[in-house]
Amino acid sequence: SQQGEEDPQALSIQEGENATMNCSYKTSINNLQWYRQNSGRGLVHLILIRSNEREKHSGRLRVTLDTSKKSSSLLITASRAADTASYFCATDVIYNQGGKLIFGQGTELSVKP
Amino acid sequence: GAGVSQSPRYKVAKRGQDVALRCDPISGHVSLFWYQQALGQGPEFLTYFQNEAQLDKSGLPSDRFFAERPEGSVSTLKIQRTQQEDSAVYLCASSLDVGGGDQPQHFGDGTRLSIL
């Protein structure tokens, strides 16, 4: 079973606009990661945020984490057509041994040129 | 190649046949994971290896699923007596160090398994 839910399930925007995706999870975590998946390909790691961090930036990506609400958001600024992909959050739950990740169901982002 | 390699990319089998899926992780990566991804869903954990030791197989859906990594590098996921519900993409991932979800996992492109 999956850890949580992502919202929205699908998002369609124009190039240059910002895209925000949200992730909620159920159990306490050590950290949370975001991955991107292009159609027919494997997942690519984007960013990791630890449970004691509230915000993190990487290029055009901004991730926030609110452990009290058990939620995270991924913001992609100035989106490009190449950002079209599915985006997944993944959690490393407390007491996890081995580093297995529990993924959300994903947000499908479409950026129109 | 520098990435995780999986083969075959596509596999079609008849119900009841056995299949074997191969994963070549990034050289030197200690941890190896198998995930199953249904259409339109996120990956679901199957099993985890630290070198050759299978430390977590809690996600394997039935005893028809078996995974091994005998020399701590290449891994094989075997499914016996396949059923239609086994149809999915099987993803392999590796990470550099032991344990800890505090490091990125590097994924292969997966094997798309279709059971007829």
Tab-separated table of C-alpha atoms in Angstrom:
chain	number	residue	atom	x	y	z
A	1	SER	CA	0.000	0.000	0.000
A	2	GLN	CA	1.186	3.516	-0.693
A	3	GLN	CA	2.097	6.054	1.931
A	4	GLY	CA	0.053	8.982	0.808
A	5	GLU	CA	-1.562	10.999	-1.845
A	6	GLU	CA	-0.467	13.612	-4.324
A	7	ASP	CA	-2.520	16.512	-5.454
A	8	PRO	CA	-3.442	17.287	-8.131
A	9	GLN	CA	-3.379	14.006	-10.024
A	10	ALA	CA	-2.905	15.938	-13.252
A	11	LEU	CA	-1.815	19.490	-13.990
A	12	SER	CA	-1.677	21.309	-17.326
A	13	ILE	CA	0.047	24.689	-17.627
A	14	GLN	CA	1.660	26.953	-20.205
A	15	GLU	CA	5.399	27.289	-20.597
A	16	GLY	CA	6.737	29.968	-18.280
A	17	GLU	CA	4.122	29.410	-15.600
A	18	ASN	CA	4.857	27.928	-12.187
A	19	ALA	CA	3.710	24.430	-11.247
A	20	THR	CA	2.914	23.379	-7.685
A	21	MET	CA	2.397	19.796	-6.614
A	22	ASN	CA	1.437	18.648	-3.154
A	23	CYS	CA	2.115	15.436	-1.297
A	24	SER	CA	0.590	14.162	1.921
A	25	TYR	CA	1.786	11.171	3.887
A	26	LYS	CA	0.556	9.163	6.832
A	27	THR	CA	3.399	8.140	9.141
A	28	SER	CA	6.390	9.959	10.635
A	29	ILE	CA	9.389	10.170	8.347
A	30	ASN	CA	13.143	10.591	8.350
A	31	ASN	CA	13.146	12.409	5.043
A	32	LEU	CA	11.163	12.958	1.872
A	33	GLN	CA	12.358	12.819	-1.718
A	34	TRP	CA	10.899	13.984	-5.016
A	35	TYR	CA	11.399	12.082	-8.260
A	36	ARG	CA	10.500	12.733	-11.883
A	37	GLN	CA	9.508	10.054	-14.384
A	38	ASN	CA	9.300	10.592	-18.097
A	39	SER	CA	6.974	8.304	-20.008
A	40	GLY	CA	8.421	4.808	-20.372
A	41	ARG	CA	11.520	5.620	-18.349
A	42	GLY	CA	12.792	5.113	-14.833
A	43	LEU	CA	12.606	7.637	-12.030
A	44	VAL	CA	15.117	10.436	-11.673
A	45	HIS	CA	15.937	11.876	-8.260
A	46	LEU	CA	15.236	15.605	-7.966
A	47	ILE	CA	15.658	16.668	-4.375
A	48	LEU	CA	15.736	15.349	-0.802
A	49	ILE	CA	14.511	17.198	2.266
A	50	ARG	CA	15.142	15.959	5.774
A	51	SER	CA	12.517	15.952	8.511
A	52	ASN	CA	14.292	18.778	10.365
A	53	GLU	CA	14.306	21.019	7.270
A	54	ARG	CA	11.424	23.215	6.220
A	55	GLU	CA	12.483	24.392	2.773
A	56	LYS	CA	15.044	23.500	0.173
A	57	HIS	CA	15.972	24.874	-3.242
A	58	SER	CA	17.652	23.365	-6.246
A	59	GLY	CA	17.743	25.433	-9.432
A	60	ARG	CA	14.123	26.049	-10.467
A	61	LEU	CA	12.840	23.640	-7.799
A	62	ARG	CA	11.618	24.623	-4.370
A	63	VAL	CA	10.465	22.021	-1.871
A	64	THR	CA	8.747	22.659	1.436
A	65	LEU	CA	8.038	20.216	4.236
A	66	ASP	CA	5.526	20.573	7.056
A	67	THR	CA	5.896	17.611	9.383
A	68	SER	CA	3.072	18.795	11.625
A	69	LYS	CA	0.686	18.514	8.684
A	70	LYS	CA	2.516	15.564	7.154
A	71	SER	CA	2.718	17.325	3.833
A	72	SER	CA	5.199	18.570	1.271
A	73	SER	CA	5.033	20.670	-1.843
A	74	LEU	CA	7.174	20.876	-4.963
A	75	LEU	CA	7.257	24.136	-6.880
A	76	ILE	CA	8.748	24.299	-10.361
A	77	THR	CA	9.264	27.880	-11.460
A	78	ALA	CA	9.337	29.140	-15.038
A	79	SER	CA	8.279	25.766	-16.388
A	80	ARG	CA	9.501	24.418	-19.726
A	81	ALA	CA	8.013	21.901	-22.117
A	82	ALA	CA	10.824	19.540	-21.056
A	83	ASP	CA	9.381	19.518	-17.519
A	84	THR	CA	6.448	17.456	-18.823
A	85	ALA	CA	6.572	14.249	-16.775
A	86	SER	CA	5.070	12.523	-13.751
A	87	TYR	CA	6.318	13.671	-10.364
A	88	PHE	CA	6.367	11.464	-7.287
A	89	CYS	CA	7.082	12.100	-3.656
A	90	ALA	CA	8.676	9.288	-1.692
A	91	THR	CA	9.107	8.927	2.034
A	92	ASP	CA	11.639	7.140	4.175
A	93	VAL	CA	9.596	6.298	7.249
A	94	ILE	CA	10.945	6.250	10.796
A	95	TYR	CA	12.183	2.834	11.932
A	96	ASN	CA	12.738	1.938	8.328
A	97	GLN	CA	15.687	-0.374	7.934
A	98	GLY	CA	17.337	-0.388	4.569
A	99	GLY	CA	16.137	2.761	2.960
A	100	LYS	CA	13.107	1.495	1.102
A	101	LEU	CA	10.979	4.334	-0.176
A	102	ILE	CA	7.211	4.575	-0.103
A	103	PHE	CA	5.887	6.479	-3.101
A	104	GLY	CA	2.796	8.541	-3.647
A	105	GLN	CA	0.595	8.002	-6.672
A	106	GLY	CA	2.132	10.894	-8.585
A	107	THR	CA	1.154	14.100	-10.338
A	108	GLU	CA	1.156	14.112	-14.122
A	109	LEU	CA	2.427	17.499	-15.314
A	110	SER	CA	1.909	18.722	-18.857
A	111	VAL	CA	3.665	21.920	-19.919
A	112	LYS	CA	2.410	23.295	-23.214
A	113	PRO	CA	4.776	25.328	-25.380
B	1	GLY	CA	27.409	2.514	-18.907
B	2	ALA	CA	27.121	4.580	-15.801
B	3	GLY	CA	23.483	3.941	-14.995
B	4	VAL	CA	21.324	1.077	-13.781
B	5	SER	CA	20.608	-1.329	-16.599
B	6	GLN	CA	17.602	-3.640	-16.764
B	7	SER	CA	16.822	-6.394	-19.215
B	8	PRO	CA	14.744	-7.241	-21.025
B	9	ARG	CA	12.955	-3.935	-21.543
B	10	TYR	CA	9.792	-5.745	-22.537
B	11	LYS	CA	8.665	-9.250	-21.726
B	12	VAL	CA	5.512	-10.991	-22.864
B	13	ALA	CA	4.678	-14.338	-21.303
B	14	LYS	CA	1.714	-16.658	-21.185
B	15	ARG	CA	-0.042	-17.203	-17.906
B	16	GLY	CA	1.662	-19.956	-15.974
B	17	GLN	CA	5.135	-19.407	-17.442
B	18	ASP	CA	8.140	-18.460	-15.348
B	19	VAL	CA	10.023	-15.241	-16.058
B	20	ALA	CA	13.361	-13.808	-14.963
B	21	LEU	CA	14.168	-10.109	-14.924
B	22	ARG	CA	17.726	-8.856	-14.657
B	23	CYS	CA	19.184	-5.761	-13.029
B	24	ASP	CA	22.745	-4.458	-13.334
B	25	PRO	CA	23.197	-1.769	-10.678
B	26	ILE	CA	25.724	1.030	-10.756
B	27	SER	CA	29.146	-0.423	-10.029
B	28	GLY	CA	30.034	-0.221	-6.359
B	29	HIS	CA	26.508	0.467	-5.159
B	30	VAL	CA	25.818	-1.496	-2.009
B	31	SER	CA	22.044	-1.230	-1.855
B	32	LEU	CA	19.670	-2.615	-4.463
B	33	PHE	CA	15.896	-2.327	-4.544
B	34	TRP	CA	13.124	-3.825	-6.651
B	35	TYR	CA	9.826	-2.006	-7.112
B	36	GLN	CA	6.643	-2.861	-8.981
B	37	GLN	CA	4.770	-0.088	-10.765
B	38	ALA	CA	1.221	-0.536	-11.999
B	39	LEU	CA	-0.084	1.693	-14.774
B	40	GLY	CA	-0.783	5.194	-13.500
B	41	GLN	CA	0.519	4.454	-10.009
B	42	GLY	CA	3.672	5.093	-8.052
B	43	PRO	CA	6.252	2.344	-7.558
B	44	GLU	CA	5.625	-0.121	-4.744
B	45	PHE	CA	8.514	-1.675	-2.840
B	46	LEU	CA	9.186	-5.366	-3.354
B	47	THR	CA	12.549	-6.230	-1.840
B	48	TYR	CA	15.924	-4.838	-0.715
B	49	PHE	CA	19.495	-6.162	-0.818
B	50	GLN	CA	22.552	-4.950	1.006
B	51	ASN	CA	25.366	-6.485	-1.014
B	52	GLU	CA	24.320	-10.146	-1.396
B	53	ALA	CA	22.091	-10.209	1.673
B	54	GLN	CA	18.350	-9.869	1.164
B	55	LEU	CA	17.416	-7.824	4.214
B	56	ASP	CA	13.815	-6.995	3.422
B	57	LYS	CA	11.403	-8.957	1.264
B	58	SER	CA	8.256	-7.708	2.905
B	59	GLY	CA	6.855	-6.315	-0.351
B	60	LEU	CA	6.950	-9.520	-2.386
B	61	PRO	CA	3.272	-10.221	-3.128
B	62	SER	CA	3.454	-14.002	-2.978
B	63	ASP	CA	5.818	-16.938	-2.740
B	64	ARG	CA	5.816	-17.014	-6.548
B	65	PHE	CA	8.184	-14.039	-6.413
B	66	PHE	CA	11.839	-14.666	-5.689
B	67	ALA	CA	14.857	-12.365	-5.901
B	68	GLU	CA	18.562	-12.977	-5.581
B	69	ARG	CA	21.858	-11.091	-5.762
B	70	PRO	CA	24.392	-13.871	-5.247
B	71	GLU	CA	27.621	-11.910	-5.734
B	72	GLY	CA	26.407	-8.567	-4.485
B	73	SER	CA	26.152	-6.969	-7.903
B	74	VAL	CA	23.705	-8.246	-10.553
B	75	SER	CA	20.257	-9.129	-9.278
B	76	THR	CA	17.510	-11.278	-10.739
B	77	LEU	CA	13.817	-11.109	-9.940
B	78	LYS	CA	12.041	-14.337	-10.784
B	79	ILE	CA	8.306	-14.827	-10.998
B	80	GLN	CA	7.014	-18.375	-11.153
B	81	ARG	CA	3.673	-19.470	-12.588
B	82	THR	CA	2.853	-15.954	-13.735
B	83	GLN	CA	-0.643	-14.577	-13.365
B	84	GLN	CA	-2.317	-11.713	-15.217
B	85	GLU	CA	-2.133	-9.521	-12.118
B	86	ASP	CA	1.666	-9.725	-12.354
B	87	SER	CA	1.532	-7.482	-15.433
B	88	ALA	CA	3.356	-4.277	-14.471
B	89	VAL	CA	6.632	-2.437	-14.863
B	90	TYR	CA	9.362	-3.800	-12.625
B	91	LEU	CA	11.902	-1.190	-11.598
B	92	CYS	CA	15.325	-1.749	-10.122
B	93	ALA	CA	17.184	0.938	-8.192
B	94	SER	CA	20.553	1.130	-6.493
B	95	SER	CA	22.152	3.468	-4.006
B	96	LEU	CA	25.703	3.912	-2.903
B	97	ASP	CA	25.703	3.186	0.801
B	98	VAL	CA	24.153	0.805	3.247
B	99	GLY	CA	20.764	1.511	4.698
B	100	GLY	CA	19.267	4.927	5.118
B	101	GLY	CA	16.706	6.566	2.945
B	102	ASP	CA	18.741	9.741	3.110
B	103	GLN	CA	20.392	9.228	-0.237
B	104	PRO	CA	19.064	9.199	-3.775
B	105	GLN	CA	18.149	5.977	-5.486
B	106	HIS	CA	19.194	5.539	-9.100
B	107	PHE	CA	16.598	3.784	-11.204
B	108	GLY	CA	16.785	1.718	-14.335
B	109	ASP	CA	14.203	2.146	-17.094
B	110	GLY	CA	12.371	-0.950	-15.960
B	111	THR	CA	11.049	-4.131	-17.508
B	112	ARG	CA	7.488	-3.949	-18.766
B	113	LEU	CA	5.961	-7.377	-18.147
B	114	SER	CA	2.762	-8.387	-19.889
B	115	ILE	CA	1.058	-11.656	-19.006
B	116	LEU	CA	-1.385	-12.950	-21.602
